[in-house]
Coordinates of C-alpha atoms in Angstrom, one line a residue:
Chain P
M19 CA 58.7 75.8 96.4
I20 CA 59.5 75.4 100.1
I21 CA 63.0 74.9 101.3
N22 CA 63.3 73.4 104.7
T23 CA 65.8 74.8 107.2
P24 CA 68.5 76.2 104.8
I25 CA 71.9 76.4 106.4
D26 CA 74.8 78.4 105.2
M27 CA 77.9 76.4 106.2
H28 CA 80.4 79.3 105.8
L29 CA 79.5 82.9 106.4
H30 CA 81.4 86.1 107.2
L31 CA 79.3 88.6 109.1
R32 CA 81.9 91.1 110.4
E33 CA 80.9 93.3 113.3
G34 CA 79.2 96.7 114.0
D35 CA 77.5 98.5 111.1
I36 CA 78.5 96.0 108.4
L37 CA 76.9 93.1 110.5
K38 CA 73.7 95.1 110.8
D39 CA 73.7 95.8 107.1
V40 CA 74.3 92.2 105.9
L41 CA 72.8 89.9 108.4
P42 CA 69.1 90.6 107.5
Y43 CA 69.8 89.0 104.1
T44 CA 71.0 85.8 105.6
E45 CA 68.3 85.7 108.2
N46 CA 65.7 86.2 105.5
Q47 CA 67.0 83.1 103.6
F48 CA 68.5 80.8 106.2
A49 CA 67.7 79.1 109.4
A50 CA 71.3 79.0 110.5
A51 CA 74.8 79.7 109.4
V52 CA 78.3 78.8 110.4
V53 CA 79.9 82.1 111.4
M54 CA 83.6 82.5 110.6
P55 CA 85.9 83.9 113.3
N56 CA 88.4 86.0 111.3
L57 CA 87.7 89.3 112.9
V58 CA 90.4 91.7 114.2
P59 CA 91.3 90.5 116.8
P60 CA 90.2 86.9 115.9
V61 CA 87.5 85.1 117.8
D62 CA 89.7 82.6 119.7
N63 CA 88.4 82.5 123.2
K64 CA 85.2 82.0 125.1
E65 CA 84.6 85.7 126.0
R66 CA 85.1 87.0 122.5
L67 CA 82.9 84.2 121.2
L68 CA 80.1 84.9 123.5
S69 CA 80.1 88.6 122.9
Y70 CA 80.2 88.2 119.2
K71 CA 77.3 85.7 119.3
E72 CA 75.4 88.2 121.4
E73 CA 76.0 90.9 118.9
I74 CA 74.7 88.6 116.1
L75 CA 71.6 87.6 118.1
K76 CA 70.7 91.2 118.8
T77 CA 70.4 91.8 115.1
A78 CA 68.9 88.6 114.0
K79 CA 66.0 87.1 116.1
N80 CA 64.9 84.2 113.8
F81 CA 68.3 82.8 113.1
I82 CA 70.8 80.5 114.7
P83 CA 74.5 81.4 114.5
L84 CA 76.8 78.3 114.6
M85 CA 80.0 79.8 115.9
N86 CA 83.5 78.9 114.8
V87 CA 86.7 79.9 116.6
F88 CA 90.1 80.6 115.1
M89 CA 92.8 77.8 115.4
R90 CA 95.5 78.4 118.0
D91 CA 97.2 76.2 120.7
Y92 CA 94.1 75.6 122.8
N93 CA 94.5 73.5 125.9
E94 CA 92.2 70.7 127.0
D95 CA 90.2 72.8 129.4
E96 CA 89.6 75.5 126.8
L97 CA 88.5 73.0 124.2
L98 CA 86.1 71.2 126.6
E99 CA 84.5 74.5 127.4
L100 CA 84.4 75.7 123.8
K101 CA 83.0 72.3 122.6
E102 CA 79.5 73.2 123.8
L103 CA 79.6 76.7 122.3
I104 CA 81.1 76.1 118.8
F105 CA 80.4 74.3 115.6
A106 CA 84.1 73.9 114.5
I107 CA 87.6 75.3 114.7
K108 CA 88.8 77.2 111.6
L109 CA 92.3 76.6 110.3
Y110 CA 93.8 79.2 107.9
P111 CA 97.2 78.5 106.5
A112 CA 99.2 81.6 107.5
G113 CA 98.8 84.8 105.6
I114 CA 96.6 83.5 102.9
T115 CA 93.2 85.1 103.6
T116 CA 91.7 88.2 105.0
N117 CA 92.7 88.7 108.7
S118 CA 94.3 85.4 108.8
E119 CA 97.8 86.6 109.6
G120 CA 97.6 84.8 112.9
G121 CA 96.9 81.4 111.1
V122 CA 99.2 78.4 111.6
K123 CA 102.2 77.9 109.4
G124 CA 103.1 74.2 109.7
I125 CA 100.1 71.9 110.0
E126 CA 102.0 69.7 112.4
S127 CA 102.2 72.6 114.9
V128 CA 98.5 72.1 115.6
Y129 CA 98.6 68.3 115.8
P130 CA 98.1 68.4 119.6
V131 CA 95.0 70.4 119.2
L132 CA 93.7 68.2 116.4
E133 CA 94.2 65.1 118.6
M134 CA 92.0 66.7 121.2
M135 CA 89.4 67.9 118.7
Q136 CA 89.2 64.3 117.3
E137 CA 88.6 63.0 120.8
F138 CA 86.1 65.7 121.7
E139 CA 84.4 65.4 118.3
I140 CA 84.9 69.0 117.3
P141 CA 85.0 69.4 113.5
L142 CA 87.9 71.0 111.7
S143 CA 87.2 73.7 109.1
V144 CA 90.1 74.4 106.7
H145 CA 91.0 77.1 104.2
G146 CA 93.0 74.8 102.0
E147 CA 95.6 76.8 100.1
T148 CA 99.4 76.7 100.0
H149 CA 101.6 79.8 99.3
G150 CA 102.2 78.7 95.7
F151 CA 101.0 80.2 92.4
V152 CA 97.5 81.5 92.9
M153 CA 95.8 79.1 90.4
E154 CA 97.5 76.1 91.9
R155 CA 97.2 76.8 95.7
E156 CA 94.3 74.5 96.2
R157 CA 95.7 71.7 94.1
E158 CA 99.0 71.9 96.0
F159 CA 97.1 71.7 99.3
I160 CA 95.5 68.3 98.4
P161 CA 98.4 66.3 100.1
V162 CA 97.8 68.3 103.3
Y163 CA 94.1 67.3 103.2
E164 CA 95.1 63.7 102.6
K165 CA 97.6 63.7 105.4
L166 CA 95.1 65.3 107.8
A167 CA 92.4 62.8 106.8
R168 CA 94.8 59.8 107.3
D169 CA 96.4 61.1 110.5
F170 CA 93.0 61.9 112.2
P171 CA 90.6 59.4 110.7
K172 CA 87.8 60.3 113.2
L173 CA 88.2 64.0 112.9
K174 CA 85.6 65.5 110.6
I175 CA 87.4 67.8 108.2
I176 CA 85.6 70.4 106.0
M177 CA 87.4 71.5 102.9
E178 CA 85.9 75.0 102.6
H179 CA 85.0 76.8 99.5
V180 CA 86.3 74.2 97.1
G181 CA 87.3 75.8 93.8
T182 CA 89.5 73.1 92.1
A183 CA 88.1 70.0 90.5
E184 CA 90.5 67.5 91.9
M185 CA 89.7 68.4 95.5
L186 CA 86.2 66.9 95.1
D187 CA 87.7 63.5 94.3
L188 CA 89.0 63.3 97.9
L189 CA 85.4 63.1 99.2
D190 CA 85.0 59.5 98.1
K191 CA 88.5 58.6 99.1
Y192 CA 88.4 59.7 102.7
D193 CA 85.3 59.1 104.9
N194 CA 86.1 62.1 107.1
L195 CA 86.5 64.7 104.5
Y196 CA 83.6 67.0 103.6
A197 CA 83.3 70.0 101.3
T198 CA 81.5 73.3 101.1
V199 CA 80.8 75.0 97.8
T200 CA 80.2 78.8 97.4
L201 CA 77.7 80.4 95.0
H202 CA 80.6 82.1 93.2
H203 CA 82.8 79.1 92.7
L204 CA 79.7 77.2 91.5
L205 CA 78.6 79.7 88.9
L206 CA 81.6 81.8 87.9
T207 CA 85.1 81.4 86.4
L208 CA 88.2 83.6 86.3
D209 CA 86.7 85.1 83.2
D210 CA 84.2 86.9 85.4
V211 CA 87.0 88.4 87.4
A212 CA 89.5 89.2 84.6
G213 CA 88.1 88.1 81.3
G214 CA 86.7 91.5 80.3
M215 CA 87.3 94.6 82.4
L216 CA 88.8 93.7 85.8
N217 CA 86.0 93.1 88.3
P218 CA 87.2 93.4 91.9
H219 CA 83.8 92.4 93.2
Y220 CA 84.4 88.8 92.1
F221 CA 88.0 88.7 93.4
C222 CA 88.3 86.3 96.3
K223 CA 90.5 83.6 97.8
P224 CA 90.6 80.9 96.7
I225 CA 90.5 82.6 93.4
I226 CA 87.6 81.5 91.1
K227 CA 89.3 79.2 88.6
T228 CA 88.8 77.6 85.2
P229 CA 85.6 76.5 83.3
K230 CA 86.9 72.9 83.9
D231 CA 86.9 73.5 87.7
R232 CA 83.5 75.2 87.7
D233 CA 81.9 72.4 85.5
A234 CA 83.3 69.7 87.9
I235 CA 81.8 71.6 90.9
Q236 CA 78.5 71.9 89.1
R237 CA 78.4 68.2 88.3
F238 CA 79.2 67.3 92.0
V239 CA 76.5 69.6 93.3
K240 CA 73.9 68.4 90.8
S241 CA 74.7 64.8 91.6
G242 CA 73.4 65.4 95.1
H243 CA 76.7 64.1 96.6
K244 CA 76.0 63.7 100.3
K245 CA 79.3 65.3 101.4
V246 CA 78.9 68.5 99.4
M247 CA 77.3 71.3 101.4
F248 CA 76.5 74.9 100.6
G249 CA 78.7 77.4 102.3
S250 CA 78.5 80.9 100.8
D251 CA 81.8 82.4 102.1
S252 CA 79.8 85.6 101.7
A253 CA 82.4 88.2 102.7
P254 CA 81.3 91.8 102.8
H255 CA 83.9 94.5 102.2
P256 CA 83.0 98.2 101.8
L257 CA 83.4 99.4 98.2
K258 CA 86.5 101.5 99.1
N259 CA 88.3 98.4 100.4
K260 CA 87.3 96.3 97.4
L261 CA 88.8 99.0 95.2
K262 CA 92.0 98.7 97.2
G263 CA 92.0 95.0 96.4
A264 CA 90.3 93.2 99.3
A265 CA 89.4 89.6 98.6
G266 CA 85.8 88.4 99.1
V267 CA 82.4 88.1 97.3
F268 CA 79.3 89.4 99.1
S269 CA 76.8 86.9 97.9
A270 CA 74.4 86.7 100.8
P271 CA 71.5 88.7 99.2
V272 CA 71.2 86.5 96.1
I273 CA 71.8 83.0 97.3
L274 CA 68.4 81.3 97.2
P275 CA 67.2 83.0 94.0
A276 CA 70.5 82.1 92.2
L277 CA 70.4 78.5 93.5
A278 CA 66.7 78.1 92.5
E279 CA 67.7 79.0 88.9
F280 CA 70.8 76.7 89.1
F281 CA 68.8 73.6 90.2
E282 CA 66.1 74.2 87.5
G283 CA 63.3 72.6 89.5
D284 CA 65.3 69.8 91.1
I285 CA 64.1 70.7 94.6
E286 CA 65.2 67.4 96.1
T287 CA 68.9 68.0 95.2
F288 CA 68.6 71.7 96.1
Q289 CA 67.2 70.7 99.6
K290 CA 70.1 68.3 100.2
F291 CA 72.7 70.8 99.1
I292 CA 71.3 73.7 101.1
S293 CA 70.4 71.9 104.3
D294 CA 70.0 68.1 104.6
N295 CA 73.6 67.1 103.8
A296 CA 74.9 69.5 106.4
R297 CA 72.4 68.4 109.0
N298 CA 73.1 64.7 108.4
N299 CA 76.8 65.0 108.2
F300 CA 77.2 67.1 111.3
N301 CA 74.1 66.3 113.4
I302 CA 73.1 69.9 113.3
N303 CA 70.0 70.4 115.3
V304 CA 68.4 73.7 114.7
P305 CA 64.7 74.6 114.8
E306 CA 62.9 74.0 111.5
K307 CA 62.4 77.1 109.4
K308 CA 60.5 76.9 106.1
V309 CA 61.6 79.4 103.4
E310 CA 59.3 79.9 100.5
I311 CA 60.7 80.7 97.1
V312 CA 58.3 81.8 94.4
K313 CA 58.7 82.0 90.6
E314 CA 58.5 85.8 90.3
E315 CA 61.0 88.3 88.9
W316 CA 63.2 89.8 91.6
R317 CA 66.0 92.3 91.2
A318 CA 69.2 91.9 93.3
P319 CA 70.1 95.0 95.3
Y320 CA 72.7 97.3 93.6
I321 CA 74.2 98.1 97.0
V322 CA 73.8 97.1 100.6
G323 CA 75.2 99.8 102.9
E324 CA 78.6 100.4 101.4
I325 CA 78.9 96.9 100.0
K326 CA 78.3 95.8 96.4
P327 CA 76.7 92.4 96.2
M328 CA 77.3 89.6 93.8
F329 CA 75.0 89.9 90.7
A330 CA 74.2 93.5 91.8
G331 CA 71.1 94.7 89.9
K332 CA 70.5 91.3 88.1
I333 CA 67.0 90.2 87.6
F334 CA 66.3 86.7 88.8
K335 CA 63.4 84.4 88.0
F336 CA 62.9 83.5 91.7
K337 CA 62.1 85.5 94.8
V338 CA 62.3 84.6 98.4
I339 CA 59.1 85.4 100.4
S340 CA 60.0 86.8 103.7
Chain H
M11 CA 126.8 100.9 80.0
I12 CA 125.7 102.4 76.6
I13 CA 122.7 101.0 74.8
N14 CA 122.7 101.8 71.1
T15 CA 119.4 103.0 69.6
P16 CA 116.8 101.3 71.8
I17 CA 113.5 100.7 70.1
D18 CA 110.2 100.0 71.8
M19 CA 108.4 97.8 69.3
H20 CA 104.9 98.2 70.9
L21 CA 103.8 101.4 72.6
H22 CA 100.6 103.1 73.4
L23 CA 100.9 106.9 73.7
R24 CA 97.2 108.0 73.7
E25 CA 96.5 111.7 72.7
G26 CA 96.3 115.1 74.4
D27 CA 97.4 115.5 78.0
I28 CA 98.2 111.8 78.6
L29 CA 100.5 111.8 75.6
K30 CA 102.3 114.9 77.0
D31 CA 102.6 113.2 80.4
V32 CA 104.0 109.8 79.2
L33 CA 106.0 110.5 76.0
P34 CA 109.0 112.1 77.8
Y35 CA 109.7 108.8 79.6
T36 CA 109.9 106.9 76.3
E37 CA 111.9 109.7 74.5
N38 CA 114.3 109.6 77.4
Q39 CA 115.0 105.9 77.0
F40 CA 114.4 105.1 73.3
A41 CA 115.4 106.3 69.9
A42 CA 112.1 105.1 68.4
A43 CA 108.9 103.3 69.1
V44 CA 106.2 101.6 67.2
V45 CA 103.1 103.6 68.1
M46 CA 99.8 101.7 68.3
P47 CA 96.7 103.0 66.6
N48 CA 93.9 102.0 69.0
L49 CA 92.6 105.5 69.7
V50 CA 89.0 106.5 69.5
P51 CA 88.4 106.8 66.6
P52 CA 91.2 104.4 65.5
V53 CA 94.1 105.6 63.4
D54 CA 93.1 104.0 60.1
N55 CA 93.6 106.6 57.4
K56 CA 96.3 108.9 56.1
E57 CA 94.9 112.1 57.6
R58 CA 94.4 110.7 61.1
L59 CA 97.9 109.1 60.9
L60 CA 99.6 112.3 59.9
S61 CA 97.9 114.4 62.5
Y62 CA 98.6 111.9 65.2
K63 CA 102.3 111.7 64.2
E64 CA 102.4 115.5 64.2
E65 CA 101.0 115.6 67.7
I66 CA 103.7 113.1 68.8
L67 CA 106.5 115.0 67.2
K68 CA 105.4 118.3 68.8
T69 CA 106.0 116.7 72.2
A70 CA 109.1 114.6 71.4
K71 CA 111.9 116.2 69.4
N72 CA 114.6 113.5 69.7
F73 CA 112.4 110.5 69.0
I74 CA 111.1 108.7 66.0
P75 CA 107.6 107.4 66.0
L76 CA 107.1 104.4 63.8
M77 CA 103.4 104.5 63.1
N78 CA 100.9 101.6 62.9
V79 CA 97.4 101.8 61.5
F80 CA 94.4 99.8 62.5
M81 CA 93.4 96.9 60.3
R82 CA 90.3 97.5 58.0
D83 CA 89.4 96.8 54.4
Y84 CA 92.1 99.0 52.9
N85 CA 92.2 99.1 49.1
E86 CA 95.3 99.0 47.0
D87 CA 95.7 102.8 46.5
E88 CA 95.3 103.4 50.3
L89 CA 97.9 100.7 51.1
L90 CA 100.4 102.0 48.5
E91 CA 100.0 105.5 50.1
L92 CA 100.2 104.2 53.6
K93 CA 103.2 102.0 52.9
E94 CA 105.6 104.9 53.0
L95 CA 104.1 106.3 56.2
I96 CA 103.7 103.3 58.5
F97 CA 105.7 100.5 60.1
A98 CA 102.9 97.9 60.2
I99 CA 99.2 97.3 60.3
K100 CA 97.7 96.2 63.6
L101 CA 95.2 93.4 63.8
Y102 CA 93.0 93.0 66.9
P103 CA 90.6 90.1 67.1
A104 CA 87.3 91.8 67.7
G105 CA 86.4 93.0 71.1
I106 CA 89.4 91.6 73.0
T107 CA 91.4 94.7 73.9
T108 CA 90.9 98.4 74.7
N109 CA 89.3 100.3 71.9
S110 CA 89.5 97.4 69.6
E111 CA 85.7 97.0 69.1
G112 CA 86.2 97.7 65.5
G113 CA 88.7 94.8 65.0
V114 CA 88.2 92.1 62.5
K115 CA 86.1 89.0 63.5
G116 CA 87.1 86.3 61.1
I117 CA 90.7 86.3 60.0
E118 CA 89.8 85.4 56.5
S119 CA 87.8 88.6 56.0
V120 CA 91.1 90.5 55.9
Y121 CA 92.8 88.0 53.5
P122 CA 92.5 90.4 50.5
V123 CA 94.3 93.1 52.6
L124 CA 96.9 90.6 53.8
E125 CA 97.6 89.5 50.2
M126 CA 98.4 93.1 49.3
M127 CA 100.4 93.7 52.5
Q128 CA 102.5 90.7 51.6
E129 CA 103.1 92.0 48.1
F130 CA 103.9 95.5 49.3
E131 CA 106.1 94.3 52.2
I132 CA 104.0 95.8 55.0
P133 CA 104.4 93.8 58.2
L134 CA 101.4 92.6 60.1
S135 CA 101.2 93.2 63.9
V136 CA 98.7 90.9 65.7
H137 CA 97.1 90.8 69.2
G138 CA 96.7 87.1 69.3
E139 CA 93.9 86.1 71.5
T140 CA 90.6 84.1 71.0
H141 CA 87.4 84.8 72.9
G142 CA 88.0 81.7 75.1
F143 CA 88.9 81.4 78.8
V144 CA 91.2 84.2 79.7
M145 CA 94.2 82.0 80.6
E146 CA 93.9 80.0 77.4
R147 CA 93.2 82.7 74.8
E148 CA 96.8 82.9 73.5
R149 CA 97.2 79.2 73.4
E150 CA 94.0 78.9 71.5
F151 CA 95.2 81.5 69.0
I152 CA 98.2 79.5 68.0
P153 CA 96.5 77.7 65.1
V154 CA 95.5 81.2 63.7
Y155 CA 99.1 82.3 63.8
E156 CA 100.1 79.0 62.1
K157 CA 97.5 79.5 59.4
L158 CA 98.5 83.0 58.8
A159 CA 102.2 82.1 58.6
R160 CA 101.5 79.3 56.1
D161 CA 99.0 81.2 54.0
F162 CA 101.3 84.3 53.7
P163 CA 104.8 83.0 53.8
K164 CA 106.3 86.3 52.8
L165 CA 104.3 88.4 55.1
K166 CA 106.2 89.3 58.2
I167 CA 103.9 88.7 61.2
I168 CA 104.6 89.9 64.7
M169 CA 103.1 88.0 67.6
E170 CA 102.7 90.9 70.0
H171 CA 103.1 90.8 73.8
V172 CA 103.7 87.0 74.0
G173 CA 102.6 85.7 77.4
T174 CA 102.2 82.0 76.8
A175 CA 105.2 79.6 76.6
E176 CA 104.0 77.6 73.6
M177 CA 103.7 80.6 71.4
L178 CA 107.5 81.1 71.4
D179 CA 107.9 77.6 69.8
L180 CA 106.4 79.0 66.7
L181 CA 109.4 81.2 66.1
D182 CA 111.6 78.4 64.9
K183 CA 108.8 76.7 63.1
Y184 CA 107.9 79.6 60.8
D185 CA 110.4 81.9 59.2
N186 CA 107.9 84.8 59.0
L187 CA 106.8 84.9 62.6
Y188 CA 108.4 87.3 65.1
A189 CA 107.5 88.1 68.7
T190 CA 107.5 91.1 71.0
V191 CA 107.9 90.6 74.7
T192 CA 106.7 93.2 77.3
L193 CA 108.5 94.0 80.6
H194 CA 105.5 92.8 82.6
H195 CA 105.1 89.5 80.9
L196 CA 108.9 89.0 81.2
L197 CA 109.0 89.7 85.0
L198 CA 105.6 89.1 86.5
T199 CA 102.9 86.4 86.9
L200 CA 99.2 86.3 87.7
D201 CA 100.4 86.3 91.4
D202 CA 101.4 89.9 90.9
V203 CA 97.8 90.7 89.8
A204 CA 95.8 88.5 92.1
G205 CA 98.1 86.5 94.4
G206 CA 97.8 88.9 97.3
M207 CA 95.5 91.8 97.3
L208 CA 94.0 92.5 93.8
N209 CA 96.4 94.8 91.9
P210 CA 94.6 96.5 89.0
H211 CA 97.8 98.2 87.9
Y212 CA 99.2 94.8 86.6
F213 CA 95.9 93.8 85.0
C214 CA 96.3 93.7 81.2
K215 CA 95.4 91.8 78.1
P216 CA 96.8 89.3 77.4
I217 CA 96.6 88.6 81.1
I218 CA 100.0 87.9 82.8
K219 CA 100.1 84.1 83.2
T220 CA 101.8 81.4 85.1
P221 CA 105.4 81.0 86.5
K222 CA 105.9 78.4 83.7
D223 CA 105.0 80.9 81.0
R224 CA 107.2 83.6 82.6
D225 CA 110.1 81.3 83.0
A226 CA 109.9 80.2 79.3
I227 CA 109.8 83.9 78.2
Q228 CA 112.8 84.7 80.3
R229 CA 114.7 81.8 78.8
F230 CA 113.9 82.9 75.3
V231 CA 114.9 86.5 76.0
K232 CA 118.1 85.5 77.8
S233 CA 119.0 83.2 74.9
G234 CA 119.3 86.2 72.6
H235 CA 116.9 84.6 70.1
K236 CA 117.0 86.8 67.0
K237 CA 113.2 86.9 66.5
V238 CA 112.4 88.1 70.0
M239 CA 112.2 91.9 70.3
F240 CA 111.3 94.2 73.1
G241 CA 107.8 95.8 72.9
S242 CA 106.6 97.3 76.1
D243 CA 102.9 97.5 75.4
S244 CA 103.1 100.4 77.9
A245 CA 99.5 101.4 78.1
P246 CA 98.7 104.4 80.3
H247 CA 95.2 104.7 81.9
P248 CA 94.3 107.3 84.4
L249 CA 94.0 105.9 88.0
K250 CA 90.2 106.4 87.9
N251 CA 89.9 104.2 84.8
K252 CA 92.2 101.5 86.2
L253 CA 90.0 101.4 89.3
K254 CA 87.1 100.8 86.9
G255 CA 88.9 97.8 85.5
A256 CA 90.7 99.1 82.4
A257 CA 93.4 96.7 81.1
G258 CA 97.0 97.9 80.6
V259 CA 100.3 98.3 82.4
F260 CA 102.1 101.7 82.2
S261 CA 105.7 100.5 82.2
A262 CA 107.4 103.2 80.1
P263 CA 109.2 105.0 83.0
V264 CA 111.0 101.9 84.3
I265 CA 111.9 99.9 81.2
L266 CA 115.7 100.3 80.9
P267 CA 116.5 100.3 84.6
A268 CA 114.4 97.1 85.0
L269 CA 115.9 95.4 81.9
A270 CA 119.4 96.4 83.1
E271 CA 118.7 94.4 86.3
F272 CA 117.2 91.6 84.4
F273 CA 120.2 91.1 82.0
E274 CA 122.6 91.2 85.0
G275 CA 125.5 92.6 82.9
D276 CA 124.9 90.7 79.7
I277 CA 124.9 93.8 77.6
E278 CA 125.3 92.0 74.3
T279 CA 121.9 90.2 74.8
F280 CA 120.3 93.3 76.2
Q281 CA 121.4 95.2 73.1
K282 CA 119.9 92.6 70.7
F283 CA 116.7 92.4 72.6
I284 CA 116.2 96.2 72.9
S285 CA 117.3 97.2 69.4
D286 CA 119.4 95.0 67.1
N287 CA 116.9 92.2 66.6
A288 CA 114.2 94.7 65.6
R289 CA 116.5 96.7 63.3
N290 CA 117.7 93.5 61.6
N291 CA 114.4 91.8 61.3
F292 CA 112.6 94.8 59.9
N293 CA 115.3 96.9 58.3
I294 CA 114.4 99.7 60.6
N295 CA 116.6 102.7 59.8
V296 CA 116.5 105.4 62.5
P297 CA 119.2 107.8 63.5
E298 CA 121.6 106.3 66.1
K299 CA 120.9 107.4 69.6
K300 CA 123.1 106.3 72.5
V301 CA 121.5 105.9 75.9
E302 CA 123.7 105.7 78.9
I303 CA 122.7 103.6 81.9
V304 CA 124.7 103.9 85.1
K305 CA 124.9 101.7 88.2
E306 CA 123.3 104.2 90.6
E307 CA 120.2 103.8 92.7
W308 CA 117.1 105.3 91.1
R309 CA 113.5 105.4 92.4
A310 CA 110.7 104.8 89.9
P311 CA 108.0 107.6 90.0
Y312 CA 105.0 107.0 92.2
I313 CA 102.7 108.7 89.7
V314 CA 103.0 110.3 86.3
G315 CA 100.2 112.8 85.8
E316 CA 97.1 110.7 86.8
I317 CA 98.8 107.4 85.9
K318 CA 100.4 104.9 88.2
P319 CA 103.4 103.3 86.6
M320 CA 104.6 99.7 86.9
F321 CA 107.0 99.3 89.9
A322 CA 105.8 102.7 91.3
G323 CA 108.2 103.9 93.9
K324 CA 110.6 100.9 93.6
I325 CA 114.3 101.5 93.9
F326 CA 116.3 100.2 91.0
K327 CA 120.1 99.6 90.9
F328 CA 120.4 101.3 87.5
K329 CA 119.6 104.8 86.3
V330 CA 119.2 106.2 82.8
I331 CA 121.3 109.4 82.2
S332 CA 119.3 111.8 80.1

């Protein structure tokens, strides 16, 4: 099968050696990806943005990075300048995810920026979790999404890496809410993290939740819902950091083979989820890139640099032809 | 304060070097402990039982091990012989916990043994979890407890390491059901395992659950309920095995200091929970041993042999005088 112009709407590439190790896997499978800005220091100004983009483009020639910047109190001039360079601005509730210690605390403190983003048509990307109990953080964040959606009706808001069934119900309730879904929240549950031996490689934020949540996500994705887009949240951490408890799943190497199995021949819905919905919802214009997937056994890598990927060593029924 | 004859109703001691490393902490705080039989191979016959008990007594002089054996298809002669040597027989649903691969699958397959245990007045100790979703395994096991309690009304059945609020409601519903509560299920939630960085040292089975579950356990324990007994389930694993995902919390070093803080001066309830309830419910006759706890700052060990304890390095307000 041929997939046309796949786009990963949520990707962590890091910098330096890790970027060099992981980016080829995304370039091999995707035309473009939204690159997240939670580096140390964060990507939150034009200079840092341009130098990070340059580093990415040095490694990947046949790939379009759609850059995000980290939320802060941008002024109008900064936003107008950034507008041409970025896809969206990423909002992390403070202290919840990797390198997000600089994230905003009260949503209202960024309202002036959100006003301008709405006016300038810059989308908002949100890591939607409260500081509550780990299994309830997304559910508790739902009122924040609803408030944002109502207060900024023309601001396009992306609920990133949705892992809780009830969040998906917001998509039909608010025109301006969208969702990305990761491979791991689509296919796994907390059982894969802690049901047998503890598996740090499937530990991430938002934590992978219940079978009920996973099944609801699968139903939404299989329905071809127009506002549900693939965003891997592939987040590479060296093994030694994962063993110290770092959050993130490195799924980049296995995405298209795993999704080809998941869609069981329904190429039309696969195409919408992996590309068309994103392009239509956000008018993303990137050069066409056809990616061929063949039905042929393929084994996922056991290790990539110092990083253990999702489904390491697993044999898939599909292979990407590079 | 003086605690009279504390008993740990659920303890893992292992064998060899680990036993030598960990047992002094229990001996220092407890008069006796129920020693669990899930070694490799399991303790499930008289010879293995006696040699294991001998190994324990070589290390701890001022301490009574109350021995459990692993459930299997014991015959009448074996049971009559074991009766004088053991406290209870431990039932693990197959494949759920460490070294429990030999556990029974269908509860009814052990009914002939349970009939004899009831007749011979040998208590049954149960790890109550199904094979379902990790957060629901205890709740799903409740009907099994109810069936056992009804089918063997004179068999004393201990619901071990209760971590789910609803299980505690069974105590007032069935005369013959009892419960042990661990330090970690009493004080922690899944947030301590996976709310921040992943913490493998608080990963155990049954998994530590929600704030609602923890709060219900705290209420039951603080109420002084007669059928609720302390059982640490302290389960030492060398660091290298914890980092590979082994389940178990090594709480032995910190139990009395942590409980002294928890009970906030309510020595009467503390005494019931840590000793009297167990002695009354099961007619446990062990020599009296007074343990003194003083209000003095004490720092929990960072490491014991190769094992990282619960609350490693934490400063407590209470100290056990040995």
